[in-house]
Structures are given as C-alpha cells and as structure tokens.
mmCIF file of C-alpha atoms in Angstrom:
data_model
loop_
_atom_site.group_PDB
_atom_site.id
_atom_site.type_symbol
_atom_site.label_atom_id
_atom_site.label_comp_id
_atom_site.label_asym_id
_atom_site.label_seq_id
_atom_site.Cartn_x
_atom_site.Cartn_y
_atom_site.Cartn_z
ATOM 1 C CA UNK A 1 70.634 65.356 117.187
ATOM 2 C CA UNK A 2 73.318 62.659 116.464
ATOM 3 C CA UNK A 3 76.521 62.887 117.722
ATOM 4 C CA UNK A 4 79.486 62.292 115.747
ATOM 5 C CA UNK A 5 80.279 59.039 117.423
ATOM 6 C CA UNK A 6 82.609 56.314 115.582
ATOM 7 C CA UNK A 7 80.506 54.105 112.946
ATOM 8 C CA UNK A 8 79.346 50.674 113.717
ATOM 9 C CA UNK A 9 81.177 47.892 113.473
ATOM 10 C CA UNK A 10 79.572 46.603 109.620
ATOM 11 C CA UNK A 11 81.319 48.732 106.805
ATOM 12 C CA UNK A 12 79.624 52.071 106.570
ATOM 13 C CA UNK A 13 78.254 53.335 103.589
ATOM 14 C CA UNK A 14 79.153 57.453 103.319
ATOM 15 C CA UNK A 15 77.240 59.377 100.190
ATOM 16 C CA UNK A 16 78.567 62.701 99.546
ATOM 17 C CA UNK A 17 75.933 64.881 97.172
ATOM 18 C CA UNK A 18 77.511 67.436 94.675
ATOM 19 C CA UNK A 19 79.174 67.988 91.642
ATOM 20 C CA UNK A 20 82.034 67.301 89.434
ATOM 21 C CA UNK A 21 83.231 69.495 86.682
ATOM 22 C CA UNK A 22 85.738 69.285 84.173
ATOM 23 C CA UNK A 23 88.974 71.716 85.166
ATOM 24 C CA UNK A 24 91.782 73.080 83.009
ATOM 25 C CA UNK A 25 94.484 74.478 85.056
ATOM 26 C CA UNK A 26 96.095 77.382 83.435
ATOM 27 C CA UNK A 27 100.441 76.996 83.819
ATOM 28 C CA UNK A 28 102.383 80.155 83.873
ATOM 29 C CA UNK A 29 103.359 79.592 79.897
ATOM 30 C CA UNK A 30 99.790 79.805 78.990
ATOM 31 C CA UNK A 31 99.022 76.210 77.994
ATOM 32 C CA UNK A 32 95.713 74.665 79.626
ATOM 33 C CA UNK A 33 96.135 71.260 81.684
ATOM 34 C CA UNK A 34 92.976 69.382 81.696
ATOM 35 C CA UNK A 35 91.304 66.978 84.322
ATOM 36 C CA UNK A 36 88.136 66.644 86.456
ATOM 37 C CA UNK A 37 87.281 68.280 90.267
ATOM 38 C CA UNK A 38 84.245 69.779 92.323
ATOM 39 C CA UNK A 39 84.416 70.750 96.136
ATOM 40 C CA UNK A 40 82.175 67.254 97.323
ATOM 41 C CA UNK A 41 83.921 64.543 94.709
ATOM 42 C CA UNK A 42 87.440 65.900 96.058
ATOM 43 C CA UNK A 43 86.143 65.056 99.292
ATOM 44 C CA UNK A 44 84.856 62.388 98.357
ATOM 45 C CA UNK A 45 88.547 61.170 96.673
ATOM 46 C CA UNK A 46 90.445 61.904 99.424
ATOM 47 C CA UNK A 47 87.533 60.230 102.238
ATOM 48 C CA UNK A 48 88.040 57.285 100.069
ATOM 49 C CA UNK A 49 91.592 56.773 100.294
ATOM 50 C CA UNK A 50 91.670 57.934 103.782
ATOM 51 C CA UNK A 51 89.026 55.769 105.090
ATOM 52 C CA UNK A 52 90.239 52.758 102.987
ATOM 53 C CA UNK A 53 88.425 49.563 103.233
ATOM 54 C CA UNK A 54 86.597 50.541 106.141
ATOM 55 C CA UNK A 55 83.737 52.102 104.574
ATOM 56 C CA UNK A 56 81.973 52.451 101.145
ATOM 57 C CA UNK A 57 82.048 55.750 99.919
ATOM 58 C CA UNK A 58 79.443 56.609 97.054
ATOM 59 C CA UNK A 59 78.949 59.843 95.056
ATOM 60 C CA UNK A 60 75.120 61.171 94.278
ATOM 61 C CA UNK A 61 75.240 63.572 90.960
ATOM 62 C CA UNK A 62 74.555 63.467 87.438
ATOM 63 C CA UNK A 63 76.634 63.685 84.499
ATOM 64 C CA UNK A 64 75.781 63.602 80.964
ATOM 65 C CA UNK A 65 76.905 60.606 78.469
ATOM 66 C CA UNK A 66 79.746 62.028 76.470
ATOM 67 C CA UNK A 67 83.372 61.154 77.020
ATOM 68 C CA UNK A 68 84.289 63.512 79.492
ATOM 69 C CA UNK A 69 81.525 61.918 82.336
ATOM 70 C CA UNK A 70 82.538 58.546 80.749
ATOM 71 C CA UNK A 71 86.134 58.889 82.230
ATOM 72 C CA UNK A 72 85.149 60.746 85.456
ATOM 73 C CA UNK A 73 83.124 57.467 85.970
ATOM 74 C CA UNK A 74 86.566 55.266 85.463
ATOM 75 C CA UNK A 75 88.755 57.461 87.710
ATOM 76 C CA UNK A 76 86.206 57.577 90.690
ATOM 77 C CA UNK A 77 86.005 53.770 90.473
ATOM 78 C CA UNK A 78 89.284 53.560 90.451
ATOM 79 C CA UNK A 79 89.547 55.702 94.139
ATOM 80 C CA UNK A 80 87.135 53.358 94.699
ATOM 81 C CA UNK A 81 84.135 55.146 95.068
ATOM 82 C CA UNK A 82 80.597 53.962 94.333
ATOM 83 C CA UNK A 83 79.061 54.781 91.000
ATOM 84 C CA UNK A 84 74.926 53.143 91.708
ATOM 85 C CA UNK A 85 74.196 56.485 92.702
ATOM 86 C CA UNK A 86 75.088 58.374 89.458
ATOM 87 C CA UNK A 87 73.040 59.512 87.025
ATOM 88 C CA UNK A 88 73.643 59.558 83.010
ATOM 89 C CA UNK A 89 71.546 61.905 81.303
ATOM 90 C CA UNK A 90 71.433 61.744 77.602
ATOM 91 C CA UNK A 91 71.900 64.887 75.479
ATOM 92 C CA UNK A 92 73.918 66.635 79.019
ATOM 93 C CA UNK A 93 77.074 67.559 79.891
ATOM 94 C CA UNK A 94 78.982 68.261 83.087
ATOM 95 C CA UNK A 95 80.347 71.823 84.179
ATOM 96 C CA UNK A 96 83.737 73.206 83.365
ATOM 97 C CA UNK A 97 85.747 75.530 85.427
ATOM 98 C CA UNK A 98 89.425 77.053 84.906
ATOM 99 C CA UNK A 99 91.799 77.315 87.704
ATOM 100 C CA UNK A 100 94.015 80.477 86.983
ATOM 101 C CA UNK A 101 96.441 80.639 90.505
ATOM 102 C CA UNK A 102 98.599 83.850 91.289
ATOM 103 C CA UNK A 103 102.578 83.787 92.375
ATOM 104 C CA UNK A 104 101.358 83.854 96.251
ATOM 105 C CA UNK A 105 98.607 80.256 95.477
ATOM 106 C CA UNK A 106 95.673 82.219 95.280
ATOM 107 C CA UNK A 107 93.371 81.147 93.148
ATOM 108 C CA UNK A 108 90.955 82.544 90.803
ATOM 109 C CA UNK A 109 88.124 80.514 89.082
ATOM 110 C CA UNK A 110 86.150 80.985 85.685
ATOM 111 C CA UNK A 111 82.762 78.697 85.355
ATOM 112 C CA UNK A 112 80.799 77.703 82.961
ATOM 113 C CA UNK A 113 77.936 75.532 84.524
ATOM 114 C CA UNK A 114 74.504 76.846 83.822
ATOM 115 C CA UNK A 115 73.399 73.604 81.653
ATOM 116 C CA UNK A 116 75.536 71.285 83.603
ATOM 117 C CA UNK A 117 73.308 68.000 84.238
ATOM 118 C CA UNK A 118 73.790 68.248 88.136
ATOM 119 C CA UNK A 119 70.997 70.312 87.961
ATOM 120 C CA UNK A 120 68.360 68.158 87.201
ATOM 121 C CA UNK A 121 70.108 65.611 90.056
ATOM 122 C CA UNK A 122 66.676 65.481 92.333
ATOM 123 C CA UNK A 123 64.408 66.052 89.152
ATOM 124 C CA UNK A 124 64.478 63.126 86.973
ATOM 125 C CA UNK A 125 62.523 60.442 87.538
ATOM 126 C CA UNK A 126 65.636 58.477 88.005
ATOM 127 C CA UNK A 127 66.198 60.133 90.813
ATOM 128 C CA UNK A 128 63.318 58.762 92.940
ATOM 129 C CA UNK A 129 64.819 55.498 93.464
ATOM 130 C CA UNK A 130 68.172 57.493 95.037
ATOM 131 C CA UNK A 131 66.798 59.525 97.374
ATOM 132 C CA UNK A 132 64.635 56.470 98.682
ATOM 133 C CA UNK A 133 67.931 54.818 99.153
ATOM 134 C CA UNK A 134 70.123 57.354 100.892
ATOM 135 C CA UNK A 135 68.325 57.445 104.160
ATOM 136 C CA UNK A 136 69.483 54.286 105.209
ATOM 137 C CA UNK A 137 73.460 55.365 104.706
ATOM 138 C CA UNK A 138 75.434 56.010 107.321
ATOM 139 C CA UNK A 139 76.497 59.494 106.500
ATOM 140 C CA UNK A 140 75.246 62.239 104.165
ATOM 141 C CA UNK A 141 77.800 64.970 103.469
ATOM 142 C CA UNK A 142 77.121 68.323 100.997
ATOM 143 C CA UNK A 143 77.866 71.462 100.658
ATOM 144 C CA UNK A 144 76.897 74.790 99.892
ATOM 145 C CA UNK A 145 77.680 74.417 96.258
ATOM 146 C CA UNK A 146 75.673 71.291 96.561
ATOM 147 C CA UNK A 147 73.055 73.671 97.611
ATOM 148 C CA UNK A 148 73.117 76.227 94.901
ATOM 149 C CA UNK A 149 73.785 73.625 92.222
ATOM 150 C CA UNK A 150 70.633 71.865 92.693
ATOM 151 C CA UNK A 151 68.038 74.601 92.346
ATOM 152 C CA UNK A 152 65.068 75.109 94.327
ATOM 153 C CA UNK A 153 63.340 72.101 93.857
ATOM 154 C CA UNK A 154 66.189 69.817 94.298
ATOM 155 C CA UNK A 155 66.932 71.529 97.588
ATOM 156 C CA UNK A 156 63.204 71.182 98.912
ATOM 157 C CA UNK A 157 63.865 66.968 98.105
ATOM 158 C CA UNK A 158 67.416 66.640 99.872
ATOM 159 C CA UNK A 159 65.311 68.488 102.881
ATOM 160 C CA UNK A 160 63.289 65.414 103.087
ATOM 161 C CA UNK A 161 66.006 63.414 102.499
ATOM 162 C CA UNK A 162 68.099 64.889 105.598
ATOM 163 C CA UNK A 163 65.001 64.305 107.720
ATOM 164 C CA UNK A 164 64.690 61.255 107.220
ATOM 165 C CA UNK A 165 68.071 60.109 107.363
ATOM 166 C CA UNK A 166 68.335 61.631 110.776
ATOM 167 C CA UNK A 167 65.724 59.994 111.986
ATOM 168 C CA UNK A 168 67.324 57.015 111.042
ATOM 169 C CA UNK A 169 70.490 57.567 112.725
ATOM 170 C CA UNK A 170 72.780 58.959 109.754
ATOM 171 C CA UNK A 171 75.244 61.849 110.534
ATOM 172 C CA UNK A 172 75.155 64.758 108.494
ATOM 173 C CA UNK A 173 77.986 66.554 107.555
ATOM 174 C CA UNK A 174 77.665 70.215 105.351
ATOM 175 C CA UNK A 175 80.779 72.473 103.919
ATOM 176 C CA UNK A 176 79.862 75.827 103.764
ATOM 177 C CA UNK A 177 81.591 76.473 100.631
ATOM 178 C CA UNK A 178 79.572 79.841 99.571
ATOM 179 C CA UNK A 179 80.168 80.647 95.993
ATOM 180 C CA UNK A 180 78.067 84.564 95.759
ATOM 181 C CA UNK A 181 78.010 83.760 91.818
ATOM 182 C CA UNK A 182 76.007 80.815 92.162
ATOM 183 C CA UNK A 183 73.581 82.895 93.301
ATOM 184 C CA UNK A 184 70.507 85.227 92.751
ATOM 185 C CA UNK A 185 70.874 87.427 95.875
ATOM 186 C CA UNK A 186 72.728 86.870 99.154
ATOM 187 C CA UNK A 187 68.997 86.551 100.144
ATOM 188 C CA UNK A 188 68.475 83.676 98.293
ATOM 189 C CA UNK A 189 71.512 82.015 99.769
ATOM 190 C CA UNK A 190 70.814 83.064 103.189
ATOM 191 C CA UNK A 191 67.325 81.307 102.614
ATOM 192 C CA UNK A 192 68.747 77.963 101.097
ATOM 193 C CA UNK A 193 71.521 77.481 104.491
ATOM 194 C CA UNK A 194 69.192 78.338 106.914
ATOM 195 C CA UNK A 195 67.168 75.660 105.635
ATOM 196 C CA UNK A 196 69.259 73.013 106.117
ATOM 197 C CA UNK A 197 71.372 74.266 108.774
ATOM 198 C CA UNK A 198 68.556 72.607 111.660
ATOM 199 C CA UNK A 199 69.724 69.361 110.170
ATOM 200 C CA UNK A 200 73.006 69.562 110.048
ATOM 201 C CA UNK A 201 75.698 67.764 113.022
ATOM 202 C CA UNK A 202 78.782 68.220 111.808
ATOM 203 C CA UNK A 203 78.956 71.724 110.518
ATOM 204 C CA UNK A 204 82.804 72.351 108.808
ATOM 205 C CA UNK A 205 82.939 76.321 107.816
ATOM 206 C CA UNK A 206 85.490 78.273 106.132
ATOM 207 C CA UNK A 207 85.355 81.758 108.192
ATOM 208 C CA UNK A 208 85.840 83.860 105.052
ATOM 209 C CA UNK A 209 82.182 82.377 104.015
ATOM 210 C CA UNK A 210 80.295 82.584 107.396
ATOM 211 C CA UNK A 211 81.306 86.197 107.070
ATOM 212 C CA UNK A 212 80.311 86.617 103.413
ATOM 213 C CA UNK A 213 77.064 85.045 103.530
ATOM 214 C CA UNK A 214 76.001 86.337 107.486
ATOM 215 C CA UNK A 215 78.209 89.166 107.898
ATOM 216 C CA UNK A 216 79.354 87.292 111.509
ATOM 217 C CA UNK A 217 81.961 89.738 113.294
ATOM 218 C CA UNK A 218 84.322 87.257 114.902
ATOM 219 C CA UNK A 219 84.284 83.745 115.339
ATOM 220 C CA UNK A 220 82.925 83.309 118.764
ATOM 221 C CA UNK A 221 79.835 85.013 116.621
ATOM 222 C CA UNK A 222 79.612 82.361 114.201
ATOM 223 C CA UNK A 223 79.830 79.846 117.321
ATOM 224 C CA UNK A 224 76.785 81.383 118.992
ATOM 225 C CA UNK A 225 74.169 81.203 116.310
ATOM 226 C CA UNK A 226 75.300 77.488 115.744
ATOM 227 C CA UNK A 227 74.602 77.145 118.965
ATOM 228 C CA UNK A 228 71.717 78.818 119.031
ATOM 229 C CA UNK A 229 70.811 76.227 116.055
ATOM 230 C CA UNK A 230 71.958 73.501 118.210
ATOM 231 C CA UNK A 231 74.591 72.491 115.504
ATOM 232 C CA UNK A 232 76.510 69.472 117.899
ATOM 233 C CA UNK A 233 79.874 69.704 116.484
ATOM 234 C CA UNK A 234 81.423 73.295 114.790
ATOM 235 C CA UNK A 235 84.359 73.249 112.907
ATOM 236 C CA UNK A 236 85.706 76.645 111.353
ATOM 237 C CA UNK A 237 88.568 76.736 108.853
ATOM 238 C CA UNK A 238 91.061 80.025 109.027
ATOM 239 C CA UNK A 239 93.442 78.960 105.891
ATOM 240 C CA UNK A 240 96.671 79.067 107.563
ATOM 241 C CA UNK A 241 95.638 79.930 111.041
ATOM 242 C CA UNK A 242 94.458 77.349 113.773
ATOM 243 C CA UNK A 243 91.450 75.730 113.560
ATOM 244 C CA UNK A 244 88.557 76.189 116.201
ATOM 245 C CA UNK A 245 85.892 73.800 117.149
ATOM 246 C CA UNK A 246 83.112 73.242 119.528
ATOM 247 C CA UNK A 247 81.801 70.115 119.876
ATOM 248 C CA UNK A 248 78.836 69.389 122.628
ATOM 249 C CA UNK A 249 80.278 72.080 124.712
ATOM 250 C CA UNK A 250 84.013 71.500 125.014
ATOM 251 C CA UNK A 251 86.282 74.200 122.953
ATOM 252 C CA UNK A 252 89.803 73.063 120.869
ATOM 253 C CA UNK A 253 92.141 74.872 118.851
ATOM 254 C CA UNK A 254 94.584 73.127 116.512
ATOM 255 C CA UNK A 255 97.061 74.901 114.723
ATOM 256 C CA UNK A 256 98.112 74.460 110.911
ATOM 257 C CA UNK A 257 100.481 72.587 109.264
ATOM 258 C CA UNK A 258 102.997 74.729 108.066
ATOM 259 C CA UNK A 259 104.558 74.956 104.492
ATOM 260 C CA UNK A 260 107.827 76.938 103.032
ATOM 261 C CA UNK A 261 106.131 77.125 99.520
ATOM 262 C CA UNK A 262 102.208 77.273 98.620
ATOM 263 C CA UNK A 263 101.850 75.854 94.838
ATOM 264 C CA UNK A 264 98.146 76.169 94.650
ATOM 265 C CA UNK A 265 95.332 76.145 97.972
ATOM 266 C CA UNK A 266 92.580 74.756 95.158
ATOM 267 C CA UNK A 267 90.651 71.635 97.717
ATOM 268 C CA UNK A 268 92.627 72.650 100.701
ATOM 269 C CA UNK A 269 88.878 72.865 102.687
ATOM 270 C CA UNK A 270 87.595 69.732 100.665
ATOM 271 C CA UNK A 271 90.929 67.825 101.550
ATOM 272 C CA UNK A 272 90.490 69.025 105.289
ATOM 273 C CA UNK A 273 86.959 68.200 105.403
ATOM 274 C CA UNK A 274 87.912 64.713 104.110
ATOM 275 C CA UNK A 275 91.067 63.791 106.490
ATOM 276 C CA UNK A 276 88.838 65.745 109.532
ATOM 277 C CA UNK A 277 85.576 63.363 108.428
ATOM 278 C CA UNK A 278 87.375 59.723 107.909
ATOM 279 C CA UNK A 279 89.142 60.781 111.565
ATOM 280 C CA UNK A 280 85.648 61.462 113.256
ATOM 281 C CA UNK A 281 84.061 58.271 111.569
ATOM 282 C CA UNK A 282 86.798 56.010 112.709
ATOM 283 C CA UNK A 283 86.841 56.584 116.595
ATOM 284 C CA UNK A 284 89.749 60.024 116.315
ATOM 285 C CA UNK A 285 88.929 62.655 118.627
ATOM 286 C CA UNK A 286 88.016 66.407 117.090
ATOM 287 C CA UNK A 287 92.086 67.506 118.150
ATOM 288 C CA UNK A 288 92.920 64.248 116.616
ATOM 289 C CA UNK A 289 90.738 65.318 113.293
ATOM 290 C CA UNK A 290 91.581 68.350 113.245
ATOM 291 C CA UNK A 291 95.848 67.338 113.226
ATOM 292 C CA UNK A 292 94.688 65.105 110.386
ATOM 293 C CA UNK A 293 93.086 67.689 108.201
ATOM 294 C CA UNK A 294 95.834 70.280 108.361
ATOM 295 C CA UNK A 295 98.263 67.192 107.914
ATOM 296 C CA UNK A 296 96.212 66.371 104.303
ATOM 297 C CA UNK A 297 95.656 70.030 103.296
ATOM 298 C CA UNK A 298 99.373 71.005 103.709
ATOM 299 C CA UNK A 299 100.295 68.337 101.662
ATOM 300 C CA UNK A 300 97.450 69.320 98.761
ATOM 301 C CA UNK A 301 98.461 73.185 98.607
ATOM 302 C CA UNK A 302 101.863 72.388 97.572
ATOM 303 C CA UNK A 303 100.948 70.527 94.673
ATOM 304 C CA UNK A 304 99.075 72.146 91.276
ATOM 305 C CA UNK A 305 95.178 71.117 90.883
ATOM 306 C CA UNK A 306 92.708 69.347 93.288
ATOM 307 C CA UNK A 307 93.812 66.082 93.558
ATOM 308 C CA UNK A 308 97.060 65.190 94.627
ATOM 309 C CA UNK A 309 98.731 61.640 93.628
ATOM 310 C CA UNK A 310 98.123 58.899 95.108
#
C-alpha cells in the first residue's frame, strides 16, 4: 500500500492510460462544433497545467494516422504533455462522440467507438516496450473507461503493469467513470473493477457510478467495502454536493463551489480528479485537494465542451 505522500524532490513523471476521441458539441441552432476530449486526456490537460513544470505528464493510448490524431498529437504537446508513449496505428482511427447538453447542463452523449485504435493499446507489439517502461513512473492514473476500452486482454496486461509499479513505489490513482454501454453485462464490469480495485490507492468515485455498477445504498456503504479492500485514500464525488473522503482513517467533507449558471458539467469529475491529483502530488492536504477540485470544476461547468481556455 502506498500512501499518497508528496513526490520526490526530481520532477515526477505521471502517465495517465485512456482515450481520446474526437467530440462535436451540438449548439442550440443545430450546427456541430468540433474538437477532441476523453475522461483520462482531460485529466491529463488540466494535471498538466495545474502541476506546471513540476512534473512530466505523459499520455499512454493509441490513435490512428489520419489528420484528426495528427492534431490531437499537436494540441497535447502544446499542454505540454508527453507524446513517447503514443501509439500510431496505420489504417485506424480514433473514437468520436457528440455532446448534446439540455437547458439545466445535463449532458447526453452519442458514441461511435467500436474500431477506435485504443483498443488494440496493450496488443500491438509496439506496445511491449510501454508497458516495460511505465513501472518506473511515478504515478499511474486510469479509469473505468480505460478499463472497458481496452478489452480483456489489455486489462489482464495493465494488471501486471499495476503490480509492478506498486512494487516499485508508484501511486495509483483510478476514476470510476462507469459507462453501462461500454459494456457486455454489469457482470462483466463488476469483474473488470474488482480486478483492479486491490491495486488501487487513490480511489476518486462519482457516487452515481458506485451505485450503478454495485448497487451501494449510501455512501458510508461505498466507504466500507473500500475499506474492506484496503483502498488508503477514498474520494467520492456528489456533483454539486460536498465531497467526502477517507484517507488512512481520518474522515473530511468539503463542500462545492457554487455557480449562478451551469453551461455544460461535460469533465467536471476529470477536471476535479486533475486539480484534487496535482494538490495530493505536490504536498496539499486531502481538504486542501478537495477545495482545489471544486475550485477547477466550477470554473469548467460554466463553460461549453471539456476543455476550458487556458
């Protein structure tokens, strides 16, 4: 078990696993604006600019080699995240989703991902040569859509992978993020998390999810079984509520930041986990991280799409 304990004092190297899609966001006239987002690479976007110079954060997926993955590539680089961990696979394309948001924020999303090259990530032979490297990173952060994205197989190798980056002192962070339609069965999913889950040190949940997936009553429920796991630091997400969080024993609750208008709550969790994350890393205490999320995530919902300005 490694505790969440501020990073050394060499620049840290952070590799969040996942995948980006292309997104149109639908406007109220109609008309389709287009640009790029996925649950880990807004993370990863906002971890980058929150974290700064202090750390190197790198993105593990795999695109295809058309235009579209050719300018995801430029605009990562230029939030400064690390491309040696990308693959390009010939022939392949990424995902695409559409965002189509109701007068309250809500969101609805329409996918169409089944071919997308993420899901030969942990196949390829390429990939050998990345999951030999990212045991010796500081941090290792997924989520559940990392999870369902990468198939069987590809989950069985970023098992190993978690393993032995523990072993070697990394923290591991997971997102929930359950997604039922990236799924066979709720079997299947239940299957996939609970394999991980005994790796995991920083867990960040969205309620909603827990509930979904393990049909939890309350959250003191969800609490016990990650206890019961022996999950060292809990975080769970209620939207506009306060947070909650147990971390080796000690209990907090952090209210929200609040808002007079919500535009759109698309990467309000990825934004959260980012700000909460870079916090942790860099010596903040889990009130301090948690003030820090809800800080970033108010200031994401009021503004359409994933990615907010710089």
């Amino acid at each position: 078990m490694n505790t969440l304990s501020p990073l050394g004092p060499n620049t840290p190297r952070i590799a969040l696993i996942g995948e980006c899609m292309i997104e149109l966001q639908q406007r109220a006239d109609g008309s389709l604006q287009q640009s790029f987002g996925g649950d880990t690479l807004n993370t990863a976007v906002y971890l980058s600019r929150a974290m700064g110079d202090k750390a190197q954060v790198d993105y593990v997926t795999a695109l295809g080699d058309d235009s579209f993955s050719d300018a995801m590539c430029r605009i990562w680089a230029d939030e400064g995240i690390g491309l040696d961990l990308v693959q390009r696979l010939p022939g392949r394309l990424p995902g695409l989703y559409c965002i189509q948001t109701d007068a309250a924020g809500e969101r609805r999303f329409l996918y169409w991902r089944n071919e997308a090259a993420v899901r030969d990530c942990f196949t390829t032979p390429a990939a050998a040569p990345i999951l030999a490297a990212l045991p010796d990173y500081d941090a290792l952060y997924f989520s559940g859509i990392t999870l369902a994205v990468l198939g069987a197989q590809g989950r069985e190798k970023l098992i190993e992978t978690l393993i032995e980056a523990r072993q070697r002192d990394a923290r591991i962070v997971f997102d929930n993020n359950y997604r039922p339609r990236l799924w066979a069965s709720v079997e299947e999913a239940r299957a996939a998390y609970r394999s991980v889950l005994p790796h995991v040190d920083l867990a960040l949940l969205t309620v909603d999810d827990e509930q979904a997936l393990f049909h939890f009553e309350d959250c003191d429920a969800v609490f016990e079984a990650y206890a019961q796991i022996g999950t060292p630091e809990v975080v769970l997400k209620r939207g506009s509520e306060a947070c909650l969080i147990r971390c080796d024993g000690e209990a907090f609750e952090v209210p929200a930041q609040k808002v007079k208008k919500v535009v759109d709550t698309t990467a309000a969790g990825d934004s959260f986990s980012a700000a909460y994350l870079a916090s942790r890393l860099l010596g903040g205490s889990p009130t301090e991280a948690a003030q820090a999320g809800h800080l970033l995530a108010s200031q994401v919902i009021q503004v359409p799409g994933a990615l907010i300005p710089k």
